[in-house]
Amino acid sequence: MLIRQQLWFLILSIPTLCSTAQPVFWDELDNRYTLASRLFTFDHSQHRGDYLNENAFLAYHSYQEWVLAWRVDNQIYQAPADDHLSAETQFELSELSWSHSFLSSEDDLWQVGKFNLPLDPGYAFQSTAFFESTADPFDDFASSEGINMLSGSLWMRDYYLTAVFALAGQDKTYQDKKQWAVIAQRDFDALSSSFILQQYQDSNPGAGTTFTYVNGESWELHGSAFIRKGSLWLNSFREAVPDGADIEDDFSSRENQWLPEIMLGSVWSGLSQQFLVEWSYQKEKLSAAEINSLYQLSSSPRTETDTNSSPFSKEVSGLYQQRYQQQYLFLQYQYTVTDHTITANSLIGQDQSALSQVKYEYLPNLDISLWLAVELTSGSGQTEFTQIPWQKSLQAGLQWKI
Amino acid sequence: MHYSVYLVLALLTTQAGAQNTAPEYSQAQVKNWLIKADSYRQPFKSGELKTSLTVYKENKQAESSSFFVQLNESGDSRVTMLDTRSKGQKVLLTESAMWLYIPRTRKAIRITPMQRLMGQASYGDVSSLSWQHEYQWDNSPVIEKQSNNTISICFRVQAARKSATYRSINLCLDKDSLRPVNADFYLASGKLMKQAVYLSSSDTPDMIDQTKFMQPGKSNQHTMMKNTDYLEKQHKKSIFTRQGFIKK
């Protein structure tokens, strides 16, 4: 089984790599490949064991107006109960799209297929990321899978106008909901802004805005905000919470309220260092009092194996495993000296639990990078990040850009 | 031959020239100097070229990276990275902002002037081949420097655009031809960030196609920027917008 999985991985990777050897045939084709391998060790045994080897092959091709991106992920591990290695391989079609301009001035742009339409300037949190994959500042190889949609854009004087219709949402709650949006973007000198009207199927429409601003040599400010009446996330959560929970009233009172979501961030950059801070607030998520009430109902709601004994249904466990607090803070510090980079990341919840990472990366040449990273969770009692099955993990990785 | 002559000339002008304060000049006059000086580095208003940056350590080639640069008549530019580590990355420099597109995230982020100086390549040096749009004379004295029978005029320009990479530049131009000789680049703090000497290949003596960058405190290291494959061309307006610059 293991050998078969590995063979599939090689079969998919090698012919693609060979294509780079024939530049004459592929002049019009832009091919980019990344091969990454990393080894994790966890301090707590989990269902896949203490060690995990992840291999990823990411491919990007573009030919004239076509874009194709795909990846193959392979994981090798030894589960505690097994006496042999197991392997899993997944194929993901990340993007397949066609774009075209019909006007001779090329002041229009149409795109159809599976793709990402980035709008939100957030690095860790995003209030208006309806048509793009979720940001994950802890993982350089996180999935960037697009969604099936059709978009049409027009440059009109100082404005860039876009209308988009998508067959799905990006986030778990909305992944089976169709959605549409109209977006206007405009730059006012050093301020770049966007305005968006968006609606999910079976949900109220909402409105939002994004901005980025650069001040002087080193400061960048960015933010996004979105407001909608009611929340499908909260409705799903509410339906799954057992009767008698004293947070029922809190949820009901928010059903007809306008629920804002705000993200504010700033980047300060020097010649060799960079500091990023981002704060996010989502009124639809759980306040500290609501989280305490839920903690009282269940001693370990995030452990899947305990679902039967927990007062939560399977559905709410799924929702609970998303970022469910109203406020988060993300901090990142990066120090670079020629070919060496040290990055420290910390994601802190309002319950004062945190997920932190320190990563050292070495770039010996233009194609290869090597890194070591330590991830730690911290917090007291039943707080969000202490529910992660491991408290510490070590990662060693190698990336080869081809 | 020309390369060596200009290098010697430039170094002498920088370090050993006799200094005189020239007569007063007007803003319009200095602006015209900048326009003429730009014509040596960017021989067209709108077009494209290839740029390579090679880092030399102890006079040995350490690493090299290449870029495809597109420029328009408004002074906007789009740079596409051609090397594997950054292949597909694009930079857009407009009047008010600089944007960096990272293919992995499919996203363009706004970067500060300081960020464009970080890392292996200074995007600001690659993306900007003209001073006339980004800088203006700050009315400080214009100084004449003489070395080897050549007179240079040296003056300071300050950033006129928010997106300008450096806050100020001390420029020296050949007095007769207004050909750039050398430049010192400063941050807002007044710190000397970089020095450049402008050079020509023997086959293009009337054009500056090579720039030698040196950083204070790194005497054993320098970077050579070489421009080739110049092509005058009109570009679609949309590729110089933050939404359109990520297009192929």
XYZ file of C-alpha atoms in Angstrom:
650
model
C 0.000 0.000 0.000
C 2.761 2.394 1.028
C 4.787 1.638 -2.107
C 1.687 2.111 -4.292
C 0.981 5.549 -2.791
C 4.582 6.622 -3.275
C 4.514 5.387 -6.868
C 1.439 7.461 -7.609
C 3.212 10.490 -6.165
C 6.237 9.899 -8.390
C 4.119 9.112 -11.454
C 2.346 12.444 -11.119
C 5.534 14.408 -10.425
C 8.162 13.073 -12.825
C 6.522 13.540 -16.245
C 5.673 17.071 -15.285
C 9.254 17.770 -14.306
C 10.497 16.268 -17.573
C 8.418 18.779 -19.520
C 10.777 21.550 -18.368
C 13.533 19.925 -20.399
C 11.869 20.843 -23.695
C 11.727 24.641 -23.709
C 11.126 24.758 -27.478
C 7.744 23.090 -27.146
C 6.768 24.912 -24.026
C 7.770 28.486 -24.836
C 4.227 29.712 -24.446
C 3.702 27.674 -21.317
C 4.717 29.012 -17.924
C 5.471 26.075 -15.636
C 6.389 26.346 -11.979
C 6.885 23.513 -9.548
C 7.591 23.253 -5.858
C 8.587 20.059 -4.155
C 8.504 20.181 -0.368
C 9.139 17.605 2.276
C 8.831 18.048 6.007
C 9.078 15.901 9.068
C 7.014 16.638 12.156
C 7.457 15.308 15.654
C 4.711 15.845 18.226
C 5.141 15.652 21.975
C 1.739 13.993 22.430
C 0.735 10.855 20.678
C -2.208 11.329 18.325
C -4.060 8.999 16.028
C -1.302 9.285 13.436
C 1.488 8.778 15.942
C 4.335 10.980 17.116
C 6.043 11.325 13.734
C 4.650 12.463 10.434
C 6.343 12.910 7.079
C 4.549 15.227 4.656
C 5.519 15.588 1.024
C 3.885 18.050 -1.300
C 4.278 18.620 -5.015
C 2.722 21.885 -6.173
C 2.380 22.676 -9.866
C 1.306 25.843 -11.643
C 0.857 26.133 -15.396
C -0.360 29.042 -17.434
C -0.831 29.153 -21.171
C -2.087 32.386 -22.688
C -5.430 32.900 -20.914
C -5.510 29.535 -19.147
C -4.323 28.806 -15.627
C -4.010 25.349 -14.085
C -2.749 24.748 -10.544
C -2.731 21.415 -8.796
C -0.993 19.652 -5.968
C -0.359 16.172 -4.658
C 0.089 15.672 -0.935
C 1.509 12.552 0.556
C 1.655 11.722 4.259
C 3.523 8.838 5.851
C 2.982 7.950 9.505
C 2.798 5.085 11.918
C -0.357 5.002 13.995
C 0.209 3.925 17.614
C -1.933 0.818 17.163
C -0.146 -0.306 13.992
C 3.171 -2.052 13.576
C 3.701 -0.751 10.044
C 3.932 2.574 8.234
C 0.784 3.957 6.611
C 0.535 6.447 3.774
C -2.144 8.692 2.385
C -2.037 10.603 -0.890
C -4.432 13.341 -1.936
C -4.748 15.134 -5.250
C -6.166 18.663 -5.295
C -7.147 20.631 -8.365
C -6.416 24.058 -6.893
C -7.316 26.180 -9.911
C -8.433 25.751 -13.502
C -9.621 28.950 -15.126
C -9.851 30.900 -18.366
C -9.717 34.673 -18.511
C -10.330 36.961 -21.441
C -10.721 40.609 -22.381
C -13.373 41.267 -25.020
C -12.740 45.010 -25.495
C -9.941 46.128 -27.788
C -8.743 48.512 -25.057
C -8.505 45.517 -22.696
C -10.313 47.574 -20.082
C -12.394 44.528 -19.194
C -11.446 41.172 -17.717
C -13.637 38.084 -17.530
C -12.694 34.928 -15.718
C -14.507 31.619 -15.390
C -13.608 28.334 -13.723
C -12.107 27.413 -10.388
C -9.936 30.227 -9.077
C -9.244 32.676 -6.237
C -10.344 36.284 -6.310
C -8.354 37.963 -3.528
C -9.831 41.108 -2.042
C -8.895 41.272 1.629
C -5.547 42.826 2.643
C -5.302 40.758 5.854
C -2.285 38.514 6.459
C -3.881 36.374 9.200
C -7.493 37.573 9.493
C -9.832 38.548 6.711
C -13.295 40.077 6.942
C -14.043 40.144 3.220
C -12.304 37.001 1.927
C -15.417 35.541 0.327
C -13.739 34.403 -2.889
C -10.227 33.461 -1.767
C -8.637 30.677 0.242
C -8.238 31.229 3.972
C -4.975 32.804 5.125
C -2.722 30.574 7.224
C 0.412 32.412 8.353
C 1.723 29.280 10.110
C 1.848 27.095 7.032
C 3.560 28.057 3.766
C 2.054 24.998 2.102
C -1.550 25.477 3.173
C -4.112 24.744 0.485
C -4.982 27.641 -1.806
C -7.912 25.893 -3.460
C -10.162 28.251 -5.388
C -13.910 28.043 -5.891
C -16.014 27.673 -9.021
C -17.114 31.096 -10.158
C -17.590 33.609 -12.922
C -16.319 37.166 -12.612
C -16.433 40.179 -14.875
C -14.421 43.352 -14.263
C -14.240 46.743 -15.880
C -11.803 49.619 -15.504
C -13.874 52.821 -15.570
C -11.856 55.981 -15.109
C -10.521 55.759 -11.551
C -12.689 52.788 -10.594
C -12.276 49.056 -11.055
C -15.688 47.398 -10.923
C -16.217 43.663 -10.510
C -19.300 41.458 -10.424
C -18.837 37.874 -9.294
C -21.065 34.830 -8.944
C -19.733 31.740 -7.130
C -21.196 28.271 -6.751
C -19.863 27.877 -3.207
C -18.478 29.710 -0.192
C -14.906 29.268 1.020
C -15.607 28.723 4.662
C -17.015 25.513 6.205
C -20.351 27.102 7.146
C -20.943 28.399 3.649
C -19.312 25.747 1.464
C -22.655 24.575 0.032
C -24.060 28.106 -0.435
C -23.991 29.997 -3.688
C -22.909 33.629 -3.393
C -22.627 36.816 -5.420
C -20.937 40.163 -4.940
C -20.280 43.497 -6.573
C -17.001 45.200 -5.794
C -15.708 48.709 -6.523
C -12.032 49.490 -6.045
C -10.401 52.873 -6.105
C -7.064 54.397 -5.149
C -6.947 57.831 -3.532
C -3.290 58.834 -3.620
C -1.638 56.703 -0.916
C -4.941 55.122 0.154
C -6.182 52.058 -1.733
C -9.747 51.072 -1.016
C -12.446 48.565 -1.953
C -16.176 48.528 -1.337
C -18.184 45.309 -1.502
C -21.812 44.177 -1.451
C -22.102 40.414 -0.953
C -24.828 37.862 -0.313
C -24.899 34.132 0.378
C -27.880 32.036 -0.648
C -30.405 31.927 2.273
C -28.675 34.810 4.004
C -29.046 38.586 4.213
C -26.869 40.758 1.998
C -24.018 42.585 3.673
C -21.649 45.445 2.924
C -17.988 45.923 3.581
C -14.832 47.835 2.836
C -11.074 47.314 2.771
C -8.172 49.743 2.799
C -4.384 49.875 2.699
C -2.330 52.973 3.383
C 1.404 53.552 3.405
C 2.871 56.322 5.536
C 6.479 57.330 5.039
C 9.190 54.753 4.501
C 8.224 52.066 6.969
C 4.573 52.045 7.992
C 1.762 50.264 6.249
C -1.772 50.202 7.669
C -4.525 47.927 6.426
C -7.960 46.838 7.422
C -11.273 45.409 6.376
C -14.791 45.495 7.767
C -18.017 43.769 6.862
C -21.508 43.954 8.331
C -24.506 41.673 7.823
C -27.819 41.173 9.586
C -27.948 37.730 11.187
C -25.452 34.920 10.861
C -25.649 31.444 9.365
C -22.665 30.417 11.510
C -24.466 31.457 14.673
C -27.704 29.776 13.533
C -25.904 26.493 12.937
C -24.221 26.764 16.309
C -27.447 27.623 18.062
C -29.327 24.683 16.550
C -26.655 22.312 17.735
C -26.411 23.576 21.320
C -28.551 21.405 23.657
C -31.709 22.821 25.239
C -31.185 24.376 28.604
C -27.862 26.000 27.856
C -28.041 29.520 29.276
C -26.443 31.033 26.187
C -29.578 30.387 24.098
C -30.925 33.871 24.854
C -27.684 35.549 23.842
C -27.782 33.811 20.473
C -31.471 34.658 19.915
C -30.920 38.327 20.646
C -28.281 38.494 17.920
C -30.453 36.822 15.316
C -31.812 40.119 13.987
C -28.870 42.316 14.789
C -26.297 43.756 12.424
C -23.159 41.767 13.168
C -19.915 43.535 12.225
C -16.597 41.892 11.496
C -13.501 44.100 11.658
C -9.819 43.531 10.985
C -7.116 46.147 11.516
C -3.443 45.600 10.925
C -0.117 47.274 10.437
C 3.282 46.349 9.063
C 6.439 48.139 10.133
C 9.473 47.384 8.052
C 13.133 48.182 8.531
C 16.068 47.153 6.398
C 16.404 43.734 7.991
C 13.353 43.390 10.206
C 9.621 43.467 9.847
C 6.874 43.533 12.455
C 3.239 42.726 11.724
C 0.300 43.119 14.066
C -3.326 42.288 13.271
C -6.449 42.371 15.403
C -9.816 40.935 14.498
C -13.289 41.185 15.978
C -16.335 39.178 14.854
C -19.555 39.878 16.705
C -21.180 36.699 15.353
C -18.621 34.550 17.187
C -18.629 33.718 20.916
C -18.035 36.233 23.680
C -15.957 35.334 26.717
C -19.135 34.706 28.788
C -20.580 32.418 26.114
C -17.350 30.473 25.874
C -17.330 30.020 29.658
C -20.893 28.709 29.521
C -19.915 26.221 26.846
C -16.837 25.132 28.769
C -19.067 24.439 31.755
C -21.292 22.227 29.604
C -18.437 20.122 28.365
C -15.078 19.322 29.812
C -13.500 18.561 26.428
C -15.772 19.509 23.562
C -13.004 19.621 20.967
C -11.949 16.006 21.282
C -13.700 14.089 18.542
C -13.555 10.791 20.403
C -15.440 12.333 23.316
C -18.327 13.585 21.178
C -20.639 10.857 22.426
C -20.238 11.870 26.030
C -20.271 15.592 25.283
C -23.470 17.631 25.330
C -22.645 18.807 21.829
C -23.860 17.162 18.688
C -21.382 16.223 15.987
C -22.364 19.330 14.021
C -21.514 21.743 16.802
C -18.202 19.997 17.396
C -17.360 20.792 13.786
C -18.251 24.441 14.229
C -16.499 24.606 17.570
C -13.274 23.523 15.940
C -13.242 26.674 13.811
C -11.907 29.923 15.259
C -14.891 30.594 17.458
C -13.837 33.528 19.653
C -14.844 37.118 19.008
C -11.359 38.589 19.238
C -7.918 37.475 18.144
C -4.538 39.119 17.876
C -1.794 38.033 15.486
C 1.823 39.115 15.906
C 4.700 38.397 13.563
C 8.347 39.402 13.779
C 10.790 38.647 10.994
C 14.541 39.189 10.927
C 16.491 38.656 7.740
C 20.248 38.613 7.168
C 21.168 37.784 3.586
C 20.262 34.081 3.233
C 18.938 33.556 6.768
C 15.471 34.415 8.069
C 14.008 34.025 11.533
C 10.253 34.381 11.890
C 8.208 34.358 15.097
C 4.409 34.108 14.845
C 1.834 34.183 17.598
C -1.947 33.873 17.329
C -3.603 34.883 20.596
C -7.279 34.402 21.430
C -9.351 36.517 23.812
C -9.252 33.579 26.264
C -5.485 34.247 26.417
C -4.550 30.937 24.902
C -2.065 31.106 22.050
C -0.500 29.210 19.200
C 3.086 30.319 18.598
C 5.758 29.397 16.106
C 9.446 30.163 15.746
C 10.947 29.328 12.386
C 14.494 29.536 11.079
C 14.911 29.377 7.315
C 18.124 29.102 5.317
C 18.250 29.841 1.598
C 21.546 28.400 0.289
C 20.728 29.267 -3.327
C 17.911 30.512 -5.530
C 16.106 27.170 -5.685
C 16.379 25.548 -2.284
C 15.317 26.517 1.204
C 15.689 24.567 4.431
C 13.923 25.288 7.672
C 13.401 24.276 11.275
C 10.270 25.334 13.145
C 8.921 24.860 16.643
C 5.221 25.300 17.376
C 3.875 25.684 20.885
C 0.422 26.026 22.378
C -0.146 27.871 25.618
C -3.082 28.772 27.818
C -4.736 27.702 31.011
C -7.540 25.207 31.577
C -10.102 24.816 28.811
C -8.984 27.461 26.383
C -9.041 27.276 22.597
C -5.462 26.491 21.729
C -4.923 24.105 24.651
C -7.519 21.873 22.950
C -5.051 21.114 20.138
C -4.006 17.469 20.718
C -0.306 18.334 20.951
C 1.370 21.061 23.014
C 4.608 21.193 21.077
C 5.716 20.168 17.615
C 9.016 20.319 15.816
C 9.231 20.599 12.052
C 12.199 20.183 9.705
C 11.631 20.888 6.047
C 13.149 21.246 2.624
C 11.694 23.084 -0.353
C 12.941 22.859 -3.916
C 11.614 25.251 -6.527
C 11.982 23.835 -9.990
C 37.278 50.367 -22.754
C 34.385 52.728 -22.121
C 33.462 50.756 -19.046
C 36.876 51.346 -17.468
C 37.029 54.981 -18.464
C 33.641 55.732 -16.927
C 34.450 53.775 -13.785
C 37.698 55.658 -13.218
C 35.966 58.918 -14.058
C 33.118 58.226 -11.698
C 35.295 57.222 -8.781
C 37.542 60.222 -9.228
C 34.537 62.504 -9.411
C 33.106 61.052 -6.242
C 36.182 61.109 -4.139
C 38.731 63.566 -5.340
C 37.110 66.302 -7.298
C 37.735 69.932 -6.737
C 34.478 71.546 -5.644
C 32.952 74.817 -6.751
C 29.503 76.261 -6.260
C 27.999 76.953 -9.669
C 25.727 79.865 -10.536
C 22.085 79.712 -9.459
C 19.745 77.533 -11.465
C 15.983 77.330 -11.823
C 13.686 74.364 -11.038
C 12.797 74.092 -14.727
C 16.447 73.953 -15.686
C 17.233 71.178 -13.221
C 14.113 69.307 -14.311
C 15.445 69.400 -17.868
C 18.752 68.018 -16.632
C 16.899 65.122 -15.030
C 14.961 64.466 -18.238
C 18.180 64.427 -20.237
C 19.930 62.254 -17.615
C 17.025 59.797 -17.716
C 17.382 59.400 -21.460
C 20.745 57.690 -20.934
C 19.206 55.000 -18.714
C 15.753 54.721 -20.282
C 15.998 55.409 -24.023
C 12.232 55.387 -24.534
C 9.153 56.737 -22.778
C 7.253 53.488 -22.940
C 8.812 50.089 -23.467
C 10.353 47.005 -21.951
C 13.753 45.522 -21.148
C 15.479 42.730 -19.281
C 17.497 43.373 -16.156
C 19.941 41.172 -14.316
C 21.334 41.753 -10.857
C 24.594 40.019 -9.997
C 26.062 40.118 -6.521
C 29.851 39.998 -6.302
C 31.599 39.042 -3.077
C 35.384 39.520 -2.987
C 35.071 40.261 -6.736
C 33.657 36.777 -7.368
C 30.161 36.315 -8.703
C 27.989 35.065 -5.827
C 24.458 34.986 -7.173
C 22.405 36.419 -9.957
C 18.741 37.097 -10.628
C 16.869 38.377 -13.645
C 13.804 40.496 -14.251
C 11.539 41.595 -17.073
C 10.688 45.290 -16.753
C 7.851 47.169 -18.486
C 7.629 50.949 -18.239
C 5.143 53.567 -19.420
C 5.310 57.275 -20.113
C 3.796 58.184 -16.711
C 6.721 56.635 -14.891
C 4.798 53.514 -13.816
C 6.520 50.171 -14.072
C 5.817 46.460 -13.796
C 8.613 44.049 -12.924
C 8.305 40.289 -13.373
C 10.802 38.034 -11.605
C 12.225 35.367 -13.893
C 14.192 33.245 -11.417
C 13.032 30.081 -9.790
C 12.875 31.238 -6.175
C 10.740 34.240 -7.041
C 9.511 33.156 -10.470
C 6.129 34.656 -11.219
C 6.408 37.345 -8.558
C 5.482 40.741 -9.916
C 6.003 44.260 -8.660
C 3.974 47.283 -9.680
C 5.306 50.761 -9.051
C 2.819 53.578 -9.572
C 2.768 57.216 -8.598
C 1.361 56.490 -5.149
C 2.163 52.897 -4.272
C 4.174 49.780 -4.798
C 2.460 46.376 -4.921
C 4.029 42.941 -4.729
C 2.222 39.924 -6.161
C 3.152 36.600 -4.595
C 1.991 33.695 -6.790
C 1.651 31.230 -3.887
C -1.022 33.320 -2.206
C -2.482 34.619 -5.507
C -2.476 37.959 -3.774
C -0.983 41.417 -4.261
C 0.186 43.136 -1.085
C 1.053 46.766 -0.647
C 4.690 47.216 0.338
C 6.520 50.115 1.952
C 9.575 51.827 0.415
C 11.675 50.035 3.050
C 10.340 46.595 2.088
C 11.364 47.099 -1.478
C 14.955 47.466 -0.303
C 14.909 44.204 1.632
C 15.943 40.806 0.439
C 18.071 39.804 -2.452
C 17.001 42.488 -4.918
C 15.969 46.051 -4.400
C 12.747 46.236 -6.373
C 13.019 50.024 -6.327
C 16.337 49.973 -8.204
C 15.065 47.570 -10.831
C 11.649 49.117 -11.351
C 12.689 52.732 -11.610
C 14.954 53.936 -14.372
C 13.944 57.559 -14.282
C 14.289 60.357 -11.783
C 12.117 62.977 -13.506
C 8.812 61.493 -12.236
C 9.903 60.530 -8.745
C 12.302 63.250 -7.592
C 12.719 67.002 -7.716
C 15.600 69.318 -6.950
C 15.449 70.643 -3.368
C 16.996 74.008 -4.284
C 20.196 73.177 -2.449
C 23.404 74.473 -4.029
C 24.538 72.931 -7.288
C 28.180 72.069 -6.926
C 30.689 71.655 -9.712
C 33.325 68.989 -9.292
C 36.307 68.686 -11.560
C 38.435 65.668 -12.172
C 40.542 64.537 -15.147
C 39.470 67.459 -17.321
C 35.831 66.519 -16.792
C 33.425 68.711 -14.900
C 30.420 67.258 -13.107
C 27.474 69.094 -11.628
C 26.231 67.631 -8.384
C 22.941 68.429 -6.663
C 20.392 66.904 -4.321
C 16.907 65.756 -5.317
C 14.116 64.798 -2.943
C 11.260 62.350 -3.358
C 8.282 63.973 -5.084
C 6.212 60.786 -5.198
C 5.006 58.799 -2.213
C 6.178 55.641 -3.929
C 9.768 56.842 -4.422
C 12.250 54.318 -3.068
C 14.687 56.802 -1.551
C 13.914 60.005 0.319
C 16.800 61.894 -1.272
C 19.575 61.368 -3.789
C 22.804 63.262 -4.332
C 23.296 63.138 -8.080
C 26.340 63.948 -10.166
C 25.935 64.507 -13.910
C 28.561 65.217 -16.496
C 28.303 68.988 -17.030
C 28.474 68.887 -20.809
C 26.455 65.811 -21.697
C 24.318 65.559 -18.507
C 25.136 61.882 -18.453
C 24.746 60.432 -14.931
C 28.121 59.770 -13.330
C 27.286 58.639 -9.810
C 24.666 58.925 -7.094
C 24.321 58.574 -3.322
C 20.952 57.328 -2.031
C 19.631 58.363 1.398
C 16.838 57.174 3.712
C 14.518 59.588 5.537
C 16.726 59.283 8.620
C 19.568 60.763 6.580
C 21.402 57.431 6.533
C 23.437 56.784 3.395
C 21.858 53.622 2.026
C 23.605 52.972 -1.237
C 25.980 54.453 -3.799
C 25.835 53.929 -7.532
C 28.223 54.419 -10.408
C 26.738 54.567 -13.919
C 28.540 52.697 -16.682
C 28.245 51.879 -20.351
C 29.169 48.759 -22.280
C 31.632 49.174 -25.127
C 28.928 48.418 -27.695
C 26.516 51.026 -26.323
C 28.721 53.986 -25.336
C 25.852 56.482 -25.476
C 23.661 54.523 -23.123
C 23.924 53.596 -19.479
C 23.173 49.922 -19.390
C 25.122 49.007 -16.278
C 24.969 50.321 -12.747
C 27.342 49.360 -9.990
C 25.738 49.541 -6.536
C 27.813 49.648 -3.370
C 26.661 49.710 0.227
C 28.559 51.606 2.937
C 30.317 49.186 5.266
C 30.360 46.377 2.697
C 33.532 47.172 0.816
C 34.069 43.562 -0.265
C 30.668 43.326 -1.935
C 28.924 45.063 -4.808
C 25.961 44.460 -7.102
C 25.972 44.969 -10.857
C 22.691 45.774 -12.554
C 22.756 45.175 -16.290
C 19.961 46.089 -18.694
C 19.535 44.422 -22.089
C 16.944 43.806 -24.805
C 15.502 47.330 -24.829
C 12.294 47.525 -26.848
C 10.146 50.615 -27.336
C 6.528 49.563 -26.990
C 3.122 50.902 -25.930
C 1.472 48.929 -23.131
C -2.167 48.540 -22.161
C -3.033 50.937 -19.348
C -4.566 48.134 -17.299
C -1.274 46.312 -16.640
C -0.158 49.282 -14.540
C -3.130 49.012 -12.155
C -3.149 47.000 -8.939
C -5.834 44.712 -10.335
C -4.305 44.268 -13.766
C -0.575 43.984 -13.108
C -0.884 40.342 -12.055
C -2.180 39.431 -15.520
C 0.166 37.658 -17.891
